[in-house]
mmCIF file of C-alpha atoms and ligand atoms in Angstrom:
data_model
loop_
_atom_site.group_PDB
_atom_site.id
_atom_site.type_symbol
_atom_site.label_atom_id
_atom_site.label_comp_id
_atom_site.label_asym_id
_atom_site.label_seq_id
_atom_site.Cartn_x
_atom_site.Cartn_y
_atom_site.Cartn_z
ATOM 1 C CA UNK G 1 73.213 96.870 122.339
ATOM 2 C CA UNK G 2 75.139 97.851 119.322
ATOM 3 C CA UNK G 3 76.140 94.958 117.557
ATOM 4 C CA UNK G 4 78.159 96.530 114.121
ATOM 5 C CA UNK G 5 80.806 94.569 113.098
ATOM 6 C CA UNK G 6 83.820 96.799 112.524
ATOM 7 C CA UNK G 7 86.336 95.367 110.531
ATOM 8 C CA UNK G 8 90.183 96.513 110.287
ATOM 9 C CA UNK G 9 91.873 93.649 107.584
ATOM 10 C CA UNK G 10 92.948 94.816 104.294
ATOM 11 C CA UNK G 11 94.398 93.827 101.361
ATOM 12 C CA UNK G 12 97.571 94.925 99.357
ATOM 13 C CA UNK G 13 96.727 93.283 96.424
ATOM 14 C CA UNK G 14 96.008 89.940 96.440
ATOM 15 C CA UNK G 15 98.042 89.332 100.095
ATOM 16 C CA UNK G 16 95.564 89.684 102.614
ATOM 17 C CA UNK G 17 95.520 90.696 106.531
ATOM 18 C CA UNK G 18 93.816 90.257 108.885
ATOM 19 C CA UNK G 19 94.591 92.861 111.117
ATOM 20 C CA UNK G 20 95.964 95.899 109.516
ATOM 21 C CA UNK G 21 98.284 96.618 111.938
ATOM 22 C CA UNK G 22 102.202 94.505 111.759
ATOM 23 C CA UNK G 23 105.486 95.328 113.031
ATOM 24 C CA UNK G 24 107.981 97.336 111.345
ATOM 25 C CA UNK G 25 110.979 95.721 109.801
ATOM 26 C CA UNK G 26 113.981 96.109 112.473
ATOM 27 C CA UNK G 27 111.891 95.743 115.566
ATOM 28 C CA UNK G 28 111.857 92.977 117.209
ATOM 29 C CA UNK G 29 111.787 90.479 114.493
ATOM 30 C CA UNK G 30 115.750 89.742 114.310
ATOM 31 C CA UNK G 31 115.837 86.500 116.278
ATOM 32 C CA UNK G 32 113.919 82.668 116.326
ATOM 33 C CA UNK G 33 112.297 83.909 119.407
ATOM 34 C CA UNK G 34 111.683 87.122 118.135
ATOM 35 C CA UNK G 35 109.997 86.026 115.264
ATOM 36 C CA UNK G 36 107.557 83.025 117.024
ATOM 37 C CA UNK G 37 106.368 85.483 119.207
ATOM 38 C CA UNK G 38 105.534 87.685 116.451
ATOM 39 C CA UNK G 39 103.559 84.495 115.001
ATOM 40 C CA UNK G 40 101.595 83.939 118.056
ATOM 41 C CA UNK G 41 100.871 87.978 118.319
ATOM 42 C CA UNK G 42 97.338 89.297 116.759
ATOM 43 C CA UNK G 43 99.822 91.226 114.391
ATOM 44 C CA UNK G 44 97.979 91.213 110.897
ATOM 45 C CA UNK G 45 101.399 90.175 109.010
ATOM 46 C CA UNK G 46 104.930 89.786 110.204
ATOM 47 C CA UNK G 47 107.692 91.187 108.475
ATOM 48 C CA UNK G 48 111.632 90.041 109.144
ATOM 49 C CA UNK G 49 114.649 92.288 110.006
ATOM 50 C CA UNK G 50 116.313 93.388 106.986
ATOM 51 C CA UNK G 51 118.297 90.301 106.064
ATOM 52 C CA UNK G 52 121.598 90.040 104.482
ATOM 53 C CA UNK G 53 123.365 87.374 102.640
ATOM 54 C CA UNK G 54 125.673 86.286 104.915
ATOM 55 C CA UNK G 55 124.903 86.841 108.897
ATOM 56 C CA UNK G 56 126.237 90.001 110.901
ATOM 57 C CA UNK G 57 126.567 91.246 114.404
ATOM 58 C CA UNK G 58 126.157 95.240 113.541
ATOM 59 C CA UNK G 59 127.653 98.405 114.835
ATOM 60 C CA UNK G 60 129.309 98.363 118.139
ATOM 61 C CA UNK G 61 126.839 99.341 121.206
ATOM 62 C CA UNK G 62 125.150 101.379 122.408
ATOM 63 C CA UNK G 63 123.302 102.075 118.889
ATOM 64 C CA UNK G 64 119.701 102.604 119.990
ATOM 65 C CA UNK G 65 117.953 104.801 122.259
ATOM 66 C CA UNK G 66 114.845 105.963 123.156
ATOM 67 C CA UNK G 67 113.347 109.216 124.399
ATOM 68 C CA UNK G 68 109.741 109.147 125.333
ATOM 69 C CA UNK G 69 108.710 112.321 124.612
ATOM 70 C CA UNK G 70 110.671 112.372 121.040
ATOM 71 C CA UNK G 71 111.169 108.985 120.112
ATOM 72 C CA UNK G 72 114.390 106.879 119.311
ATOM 73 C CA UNK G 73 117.638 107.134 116.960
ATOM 74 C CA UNK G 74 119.902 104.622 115.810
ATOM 75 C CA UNK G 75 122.519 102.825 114.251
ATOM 76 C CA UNK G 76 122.000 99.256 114.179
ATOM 77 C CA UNK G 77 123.883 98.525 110.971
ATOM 78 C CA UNK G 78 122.038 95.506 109.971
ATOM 79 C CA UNK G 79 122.615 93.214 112.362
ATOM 80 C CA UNK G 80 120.781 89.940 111.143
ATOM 81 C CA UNK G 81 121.017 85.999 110.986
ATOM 82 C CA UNK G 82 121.654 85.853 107.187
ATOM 83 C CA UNK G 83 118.953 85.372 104.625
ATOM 84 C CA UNK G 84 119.158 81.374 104.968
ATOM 85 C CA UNK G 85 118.277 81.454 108.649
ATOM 86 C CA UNK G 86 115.117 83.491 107.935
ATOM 87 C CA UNK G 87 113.378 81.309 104.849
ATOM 88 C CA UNK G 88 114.662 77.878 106.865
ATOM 89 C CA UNK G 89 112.620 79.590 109.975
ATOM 90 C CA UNK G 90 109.308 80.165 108.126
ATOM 91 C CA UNK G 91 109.867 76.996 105.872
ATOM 92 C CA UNK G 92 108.983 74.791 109.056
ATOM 93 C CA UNK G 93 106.347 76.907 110.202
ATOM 94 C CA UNK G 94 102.710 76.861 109.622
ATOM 95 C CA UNK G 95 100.860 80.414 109.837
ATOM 96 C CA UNK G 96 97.847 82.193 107.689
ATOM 97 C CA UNK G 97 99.678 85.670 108.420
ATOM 98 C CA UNK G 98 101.388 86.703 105.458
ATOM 99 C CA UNK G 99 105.250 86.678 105.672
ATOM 100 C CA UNK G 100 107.106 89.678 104.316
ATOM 101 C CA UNK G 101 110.960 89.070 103.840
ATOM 102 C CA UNK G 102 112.721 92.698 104.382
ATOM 103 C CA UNK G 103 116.043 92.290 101.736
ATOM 104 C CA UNK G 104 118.825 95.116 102.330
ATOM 105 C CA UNK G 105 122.185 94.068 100.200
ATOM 106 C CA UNK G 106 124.866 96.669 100.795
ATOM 107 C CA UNK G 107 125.184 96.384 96.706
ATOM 108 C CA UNK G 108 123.192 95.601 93.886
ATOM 109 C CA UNK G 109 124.432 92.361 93.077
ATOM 110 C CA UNK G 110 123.919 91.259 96.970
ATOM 111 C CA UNK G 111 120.322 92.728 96.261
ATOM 112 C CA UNK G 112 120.056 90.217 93.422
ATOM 113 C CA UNK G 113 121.214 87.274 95.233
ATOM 114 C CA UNK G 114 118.659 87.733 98.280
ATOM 115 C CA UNK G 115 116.223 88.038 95.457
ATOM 116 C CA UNK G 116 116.926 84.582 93.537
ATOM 117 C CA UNK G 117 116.691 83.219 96.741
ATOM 118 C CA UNK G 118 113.455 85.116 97.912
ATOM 119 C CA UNK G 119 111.999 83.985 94.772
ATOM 120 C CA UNK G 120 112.153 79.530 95.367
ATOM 121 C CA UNK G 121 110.579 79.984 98.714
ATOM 122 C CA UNK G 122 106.746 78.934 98.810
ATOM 123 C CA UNK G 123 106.156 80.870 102.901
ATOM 124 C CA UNK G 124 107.109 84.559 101.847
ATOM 125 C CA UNK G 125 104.180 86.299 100.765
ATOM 126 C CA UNK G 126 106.628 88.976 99.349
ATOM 127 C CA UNK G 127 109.851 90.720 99.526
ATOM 128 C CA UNK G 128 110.367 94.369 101.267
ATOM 129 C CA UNK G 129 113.265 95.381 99.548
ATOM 130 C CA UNK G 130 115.188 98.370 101.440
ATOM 131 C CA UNK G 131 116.159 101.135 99.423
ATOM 132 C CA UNK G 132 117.140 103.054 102.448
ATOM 133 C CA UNK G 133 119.159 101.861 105.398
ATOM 134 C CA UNK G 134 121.463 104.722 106.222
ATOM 135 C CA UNK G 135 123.649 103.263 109.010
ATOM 136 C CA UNK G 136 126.873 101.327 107.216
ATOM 137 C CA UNK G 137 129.985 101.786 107.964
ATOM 138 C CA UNK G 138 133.131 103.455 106.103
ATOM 139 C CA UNK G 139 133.950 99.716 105.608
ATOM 140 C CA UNK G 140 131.159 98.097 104.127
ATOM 141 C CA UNK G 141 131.366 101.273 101.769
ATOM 142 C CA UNK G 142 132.003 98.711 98.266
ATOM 143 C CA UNK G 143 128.071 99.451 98.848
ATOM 144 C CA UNK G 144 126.297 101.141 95.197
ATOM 145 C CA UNK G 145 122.707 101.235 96.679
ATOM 146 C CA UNK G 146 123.332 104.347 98.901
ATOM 147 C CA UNK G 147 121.153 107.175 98.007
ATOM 148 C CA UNK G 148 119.510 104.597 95.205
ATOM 149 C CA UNK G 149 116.500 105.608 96.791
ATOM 150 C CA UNK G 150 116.809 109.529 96.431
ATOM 151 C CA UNK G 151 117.880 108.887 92.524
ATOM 152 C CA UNK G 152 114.877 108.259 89.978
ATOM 153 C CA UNK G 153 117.110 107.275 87.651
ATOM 154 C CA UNK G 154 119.596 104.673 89.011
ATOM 155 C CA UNK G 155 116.266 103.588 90.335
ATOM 156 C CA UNK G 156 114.497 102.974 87.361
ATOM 157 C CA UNK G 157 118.000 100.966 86.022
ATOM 158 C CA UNK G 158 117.697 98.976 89.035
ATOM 159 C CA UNK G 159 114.290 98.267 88.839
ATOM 160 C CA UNK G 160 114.292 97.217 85.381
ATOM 161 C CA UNK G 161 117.090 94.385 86.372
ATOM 162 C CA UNK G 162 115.749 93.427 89.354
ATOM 163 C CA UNK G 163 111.990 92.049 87.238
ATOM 164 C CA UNK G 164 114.116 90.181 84.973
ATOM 165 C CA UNK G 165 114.888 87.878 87.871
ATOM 166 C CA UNK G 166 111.756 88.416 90.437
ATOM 167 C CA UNK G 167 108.563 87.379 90.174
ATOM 168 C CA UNK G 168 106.842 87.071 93.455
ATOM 169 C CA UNK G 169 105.646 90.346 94.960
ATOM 170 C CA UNK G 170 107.507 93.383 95.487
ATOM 171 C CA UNK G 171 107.365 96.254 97.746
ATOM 172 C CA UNK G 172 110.061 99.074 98.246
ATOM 173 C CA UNK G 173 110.665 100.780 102.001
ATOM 174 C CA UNK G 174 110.985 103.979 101.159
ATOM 175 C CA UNK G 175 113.293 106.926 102.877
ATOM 176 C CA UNK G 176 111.517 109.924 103.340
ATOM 177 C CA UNK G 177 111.548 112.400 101.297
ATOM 178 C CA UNK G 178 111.065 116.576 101.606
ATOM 179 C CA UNK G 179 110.003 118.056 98.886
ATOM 180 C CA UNK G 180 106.615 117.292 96.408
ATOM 181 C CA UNK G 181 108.542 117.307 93.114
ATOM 182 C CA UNK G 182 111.013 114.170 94.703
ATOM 183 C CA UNK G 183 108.100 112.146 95.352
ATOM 184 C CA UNK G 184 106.134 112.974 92.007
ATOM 185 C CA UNK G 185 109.602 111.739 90.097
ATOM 186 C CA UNK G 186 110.062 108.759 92.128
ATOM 187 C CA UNK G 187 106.610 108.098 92.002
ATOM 188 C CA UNK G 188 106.872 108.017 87.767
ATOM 189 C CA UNK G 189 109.336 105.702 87.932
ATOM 190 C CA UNK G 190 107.561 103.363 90.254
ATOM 191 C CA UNK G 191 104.474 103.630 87.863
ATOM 192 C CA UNK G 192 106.119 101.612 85.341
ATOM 193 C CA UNK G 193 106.920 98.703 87.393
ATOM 194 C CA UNK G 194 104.749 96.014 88.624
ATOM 195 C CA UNK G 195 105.238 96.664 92.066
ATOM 196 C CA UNK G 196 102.654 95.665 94.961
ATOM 197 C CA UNK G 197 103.655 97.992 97.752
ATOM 198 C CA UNK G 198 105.953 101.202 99.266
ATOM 199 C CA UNK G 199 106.390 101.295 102.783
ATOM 200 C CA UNK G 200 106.900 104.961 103.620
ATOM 201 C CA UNK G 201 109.093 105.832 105.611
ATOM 202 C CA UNK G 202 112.039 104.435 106.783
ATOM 203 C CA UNK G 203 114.129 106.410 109.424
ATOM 204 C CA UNK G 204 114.700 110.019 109.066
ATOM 205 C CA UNK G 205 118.777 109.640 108.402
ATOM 206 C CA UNK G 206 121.410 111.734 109.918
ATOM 207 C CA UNK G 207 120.251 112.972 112.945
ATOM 208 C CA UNK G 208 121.408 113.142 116.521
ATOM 209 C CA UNK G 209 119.878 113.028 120.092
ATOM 210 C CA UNK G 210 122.345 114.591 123.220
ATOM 211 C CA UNK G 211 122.436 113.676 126.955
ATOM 212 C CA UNK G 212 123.497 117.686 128.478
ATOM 213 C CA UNK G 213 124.650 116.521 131.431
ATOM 214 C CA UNK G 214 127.211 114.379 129.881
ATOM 215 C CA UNK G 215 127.595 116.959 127.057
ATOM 216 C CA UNK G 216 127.585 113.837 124.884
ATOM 217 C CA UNK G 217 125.893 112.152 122.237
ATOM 218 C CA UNK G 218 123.929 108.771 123.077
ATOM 219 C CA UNK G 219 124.787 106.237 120.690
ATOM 220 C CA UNK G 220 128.421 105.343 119.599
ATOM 221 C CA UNK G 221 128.497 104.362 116.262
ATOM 222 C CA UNK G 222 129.232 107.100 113.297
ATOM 223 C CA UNK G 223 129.938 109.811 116.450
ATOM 224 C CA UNK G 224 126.223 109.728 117.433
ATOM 225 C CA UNK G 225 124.563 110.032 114.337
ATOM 226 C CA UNK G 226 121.494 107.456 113.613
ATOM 227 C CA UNK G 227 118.155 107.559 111.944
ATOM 228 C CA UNK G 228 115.134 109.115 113.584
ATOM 229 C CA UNK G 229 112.012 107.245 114.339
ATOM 230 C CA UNK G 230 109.299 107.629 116.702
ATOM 231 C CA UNK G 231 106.895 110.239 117.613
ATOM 232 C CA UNK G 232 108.751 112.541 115.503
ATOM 233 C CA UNK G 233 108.620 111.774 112.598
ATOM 234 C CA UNK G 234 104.892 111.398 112.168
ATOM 235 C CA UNK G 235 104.258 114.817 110.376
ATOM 236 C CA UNK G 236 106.801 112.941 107.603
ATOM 237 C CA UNK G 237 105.578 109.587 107.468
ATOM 238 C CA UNK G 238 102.106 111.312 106.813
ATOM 239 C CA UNK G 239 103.214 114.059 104.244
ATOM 240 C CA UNK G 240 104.934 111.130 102.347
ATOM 241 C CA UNK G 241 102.055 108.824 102.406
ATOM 242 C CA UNK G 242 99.634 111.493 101.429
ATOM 243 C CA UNK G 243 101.931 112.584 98.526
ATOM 244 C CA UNK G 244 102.742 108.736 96.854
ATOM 245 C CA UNK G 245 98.995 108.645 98.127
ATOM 246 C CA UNK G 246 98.083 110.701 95.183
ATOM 247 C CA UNK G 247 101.174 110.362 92.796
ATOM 248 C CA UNK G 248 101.196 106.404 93.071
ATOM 249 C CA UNK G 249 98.809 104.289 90.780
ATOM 250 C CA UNK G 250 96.002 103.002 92.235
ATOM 251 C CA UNK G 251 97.185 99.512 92.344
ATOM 252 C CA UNK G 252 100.479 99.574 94.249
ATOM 253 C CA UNK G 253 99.189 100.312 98.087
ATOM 254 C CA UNK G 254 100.627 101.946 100.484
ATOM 255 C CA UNK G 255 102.141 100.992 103.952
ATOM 256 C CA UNK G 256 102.444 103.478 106.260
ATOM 257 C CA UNK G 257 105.503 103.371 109.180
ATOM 258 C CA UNK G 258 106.260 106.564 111.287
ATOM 259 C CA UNK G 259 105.244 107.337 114.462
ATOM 260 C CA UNK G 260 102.625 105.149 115.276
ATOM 261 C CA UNK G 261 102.034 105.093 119.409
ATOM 262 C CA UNK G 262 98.392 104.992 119.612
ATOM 263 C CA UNK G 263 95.007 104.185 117.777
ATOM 264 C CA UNK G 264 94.450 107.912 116.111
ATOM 265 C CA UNK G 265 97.860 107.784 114.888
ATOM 266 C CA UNK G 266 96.751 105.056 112.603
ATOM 267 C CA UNK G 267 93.678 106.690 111.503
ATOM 268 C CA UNK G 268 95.488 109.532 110.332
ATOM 269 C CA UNK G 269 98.047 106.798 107.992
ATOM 270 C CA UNK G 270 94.771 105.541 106.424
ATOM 271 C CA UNK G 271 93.233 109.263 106.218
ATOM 272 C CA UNK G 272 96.069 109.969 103.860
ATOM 273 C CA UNK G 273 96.512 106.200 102.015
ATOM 274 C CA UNK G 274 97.501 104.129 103.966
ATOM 275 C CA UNK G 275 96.761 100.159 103.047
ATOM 276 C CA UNK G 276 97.886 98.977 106.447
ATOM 277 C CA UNK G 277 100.690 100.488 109.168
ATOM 278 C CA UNK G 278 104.086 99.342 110.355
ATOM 279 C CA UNK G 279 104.744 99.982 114.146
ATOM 280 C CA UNK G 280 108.450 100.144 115.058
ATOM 281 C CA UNK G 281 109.875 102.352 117.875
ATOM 282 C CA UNK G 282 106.928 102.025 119.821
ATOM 283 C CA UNK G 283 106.569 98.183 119.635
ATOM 284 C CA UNK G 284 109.981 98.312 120.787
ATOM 285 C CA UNK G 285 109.226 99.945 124.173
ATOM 286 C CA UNK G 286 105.824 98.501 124.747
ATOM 287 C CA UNK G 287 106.803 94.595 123.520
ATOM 288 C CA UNK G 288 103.574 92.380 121.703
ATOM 289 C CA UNK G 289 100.721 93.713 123.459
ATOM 290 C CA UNK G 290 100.601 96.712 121.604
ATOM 291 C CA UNK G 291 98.807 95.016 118.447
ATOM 292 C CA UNK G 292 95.853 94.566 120.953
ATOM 293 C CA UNK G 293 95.835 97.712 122.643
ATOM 294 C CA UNK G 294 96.123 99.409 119.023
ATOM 295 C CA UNK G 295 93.304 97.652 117.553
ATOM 296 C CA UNK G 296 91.106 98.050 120.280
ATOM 297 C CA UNK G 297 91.878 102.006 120.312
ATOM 298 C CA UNK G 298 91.493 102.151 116.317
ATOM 299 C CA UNK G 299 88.114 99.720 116.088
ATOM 300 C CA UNK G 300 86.635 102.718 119.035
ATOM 301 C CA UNK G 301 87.668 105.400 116.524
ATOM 302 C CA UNK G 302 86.285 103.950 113.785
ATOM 303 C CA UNK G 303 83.201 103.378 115.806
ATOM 304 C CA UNK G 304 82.976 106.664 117.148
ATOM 305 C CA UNK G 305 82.597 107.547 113.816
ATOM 306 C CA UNK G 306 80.607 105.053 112.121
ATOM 307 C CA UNK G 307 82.950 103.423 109.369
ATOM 308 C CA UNK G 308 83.032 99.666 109.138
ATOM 309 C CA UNK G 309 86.086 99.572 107.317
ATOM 310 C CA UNK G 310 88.939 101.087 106.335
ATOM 311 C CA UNK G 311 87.967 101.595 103.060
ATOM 312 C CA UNK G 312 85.377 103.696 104.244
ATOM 313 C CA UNK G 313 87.619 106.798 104.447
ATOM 314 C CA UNK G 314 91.330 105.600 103.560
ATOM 315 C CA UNK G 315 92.980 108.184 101.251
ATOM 316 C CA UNK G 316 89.875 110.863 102.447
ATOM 317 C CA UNK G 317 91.669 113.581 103.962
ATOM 318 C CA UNK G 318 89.907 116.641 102.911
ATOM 319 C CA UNK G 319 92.475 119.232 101.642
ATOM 320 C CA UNK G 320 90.827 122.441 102.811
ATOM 321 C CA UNK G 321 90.219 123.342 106.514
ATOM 322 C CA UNK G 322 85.948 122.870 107.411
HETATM 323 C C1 DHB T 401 119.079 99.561 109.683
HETATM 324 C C2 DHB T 401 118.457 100.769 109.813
HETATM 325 C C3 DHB T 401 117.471 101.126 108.911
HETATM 326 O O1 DHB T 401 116.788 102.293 108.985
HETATM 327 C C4 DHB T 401 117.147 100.285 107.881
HETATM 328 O O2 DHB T 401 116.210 100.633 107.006
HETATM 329 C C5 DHB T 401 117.772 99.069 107.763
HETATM 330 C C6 DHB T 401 118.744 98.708 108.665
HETATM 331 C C7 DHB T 401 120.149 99.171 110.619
HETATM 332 O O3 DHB T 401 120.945 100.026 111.007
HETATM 333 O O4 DHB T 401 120.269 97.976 110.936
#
């Protein structure tokens, strides 16, 4: 009888996890219900929808769908409960999972505000700050943090305001990005702040599923248009990990989120650098169970191969074919 202890927690920084596997922000983690049953999960860390100062009901419906064999677009537009609902839910609650507050003001100032606040509350373990949601409206357009994300240096202006007023810890959710020499420049700026974490990558923006037979397009906000997730996007998620992977100081870990639907897929996030993994579309479908049938499929793998831990081979992949 083998009786090897594999172990899958992990650390970013001094926030630790027991599991390294935790939802991503936007799935499933909008509502009071939402949220407890996230608590009561085996879900190494719980992070919140992206939260807003004030509450809002989003983009008219239907703004998400999902295709099996692709996976899902949509256009949500940050429907939450308002930053005040989120810290008053964990403030009553007692958990050992850390909490990670996902912040997305439509400006910079709003991105302050969540921030101050962010920063008196003793249950967030830190603050995922969006740099990337790419479904607002025309209205909502007073907003001077689109494309912050894709610009090194409005970032770097940013950044330098927003530790002047922070303190706790920090991570950014990344977009994606296509090309080596964007991540190497965004990657210099990040170097110079003390930030714990990127979570890489949100949504692929701008693209669009269609239904033939109704020679339509399948969500109604912005004509159809949403962000890509799923399946899909994998090959991105993994190409951006790898890349901050290498460009990224050693200290600020990584958080990989794309395209996660079974145990391999989260082998190959830690192959490239991944601290721990964010789960979205497919959590979605599949509802809580999935942390359980995800570990159990990882922990073979690992077995199968004989690592203990994660930091037995995260950041290993070998860059020449053998
Ligand atoms: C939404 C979508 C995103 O990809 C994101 O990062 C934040 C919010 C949304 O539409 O609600």
């Amino acid at each position: 009888m083998d009786t090897k202890k594999i172990d899958i927690s992990t650390s970013i920084k001094k926030i630790k996890l027991s599991s390294c596997i935790m939802n991503a922000s936007g799935a499933l983690c909008s509502t009071e219900q939402e949220l407890n049953k996230l608590l009561k999960s085996s879900s190494g860390a719980i992070i919140t929808k992206s939260c807003t100062s004030s509450p809002r009901k989003g983009n008219m419906n239907p703004r998400y769908f999902f295709c099996k064999k692709y996976g899902s677009i949509n256009s949500m537009g940050l429907p939450n409960l308002g930053i005040d609902f989120y810290l008053d839910f964990f403030e009553k609650k007692k958990t050992k999972k850390p909490i990670f507050l996902s912040i997305s003001g439509l400006s910079k100032e709003e991105n302050f505000f969540l921030l101050r606040k962010a920063n008196l509350s003793s249950k967030i373990s830190a603050v995922e700050l969006n740099l990337s949601c790419p479904n607002i409206l025309g209205k909502d357009k007073k907003n001077n943090m689109i494309n912050i994300g894709y610009d090194s240096y409005k970032l770097s202006y940013f950044l330098k305001e927003v530790f002047k007023l922070y303190e706790k810890p920090l991570g950014l959710k990344l977009p994606p990005y296509f090309n080596e020499i964007h991540i190497k420049n965004i990657a210099f700026t990040l170097n110079k702040y003390p930030i714990y974490f990127v979570t890489c990558i949100n949504s692929i923006p701008n693209g669009i599923f269609i239904n033939s037979t109704n020679e339509s397009v399948v969500i109604s906000p912005k004509k159809g248009f949403g962000g890509i997730g799923g399946k899909m996007i994998k090959p991105f998620a993994l190409a951006n990990i790898r890349l901050f992977y290498l460009y990224l100081r050693k200290e600020i870990s990584i958080i990989g989120c794309g395209g996660i639907t079974n145990g391999k897929d989260i082998f190959d996030h830690v192959l490239c650098g991944a601290s721990a993994v964010q789960v979205g579309t497919q959590f979605i479908e599949e509802g809580l169970t999935i942390f359980d049938r995800l570990e159990k499929e990882f922990i073979s793998i690992l077995d199968k191969k004989n690592y203990l831990s994660i930091n037995n081979f995260k950041g290993n992949l070998k860059k020449n074919l053998i």
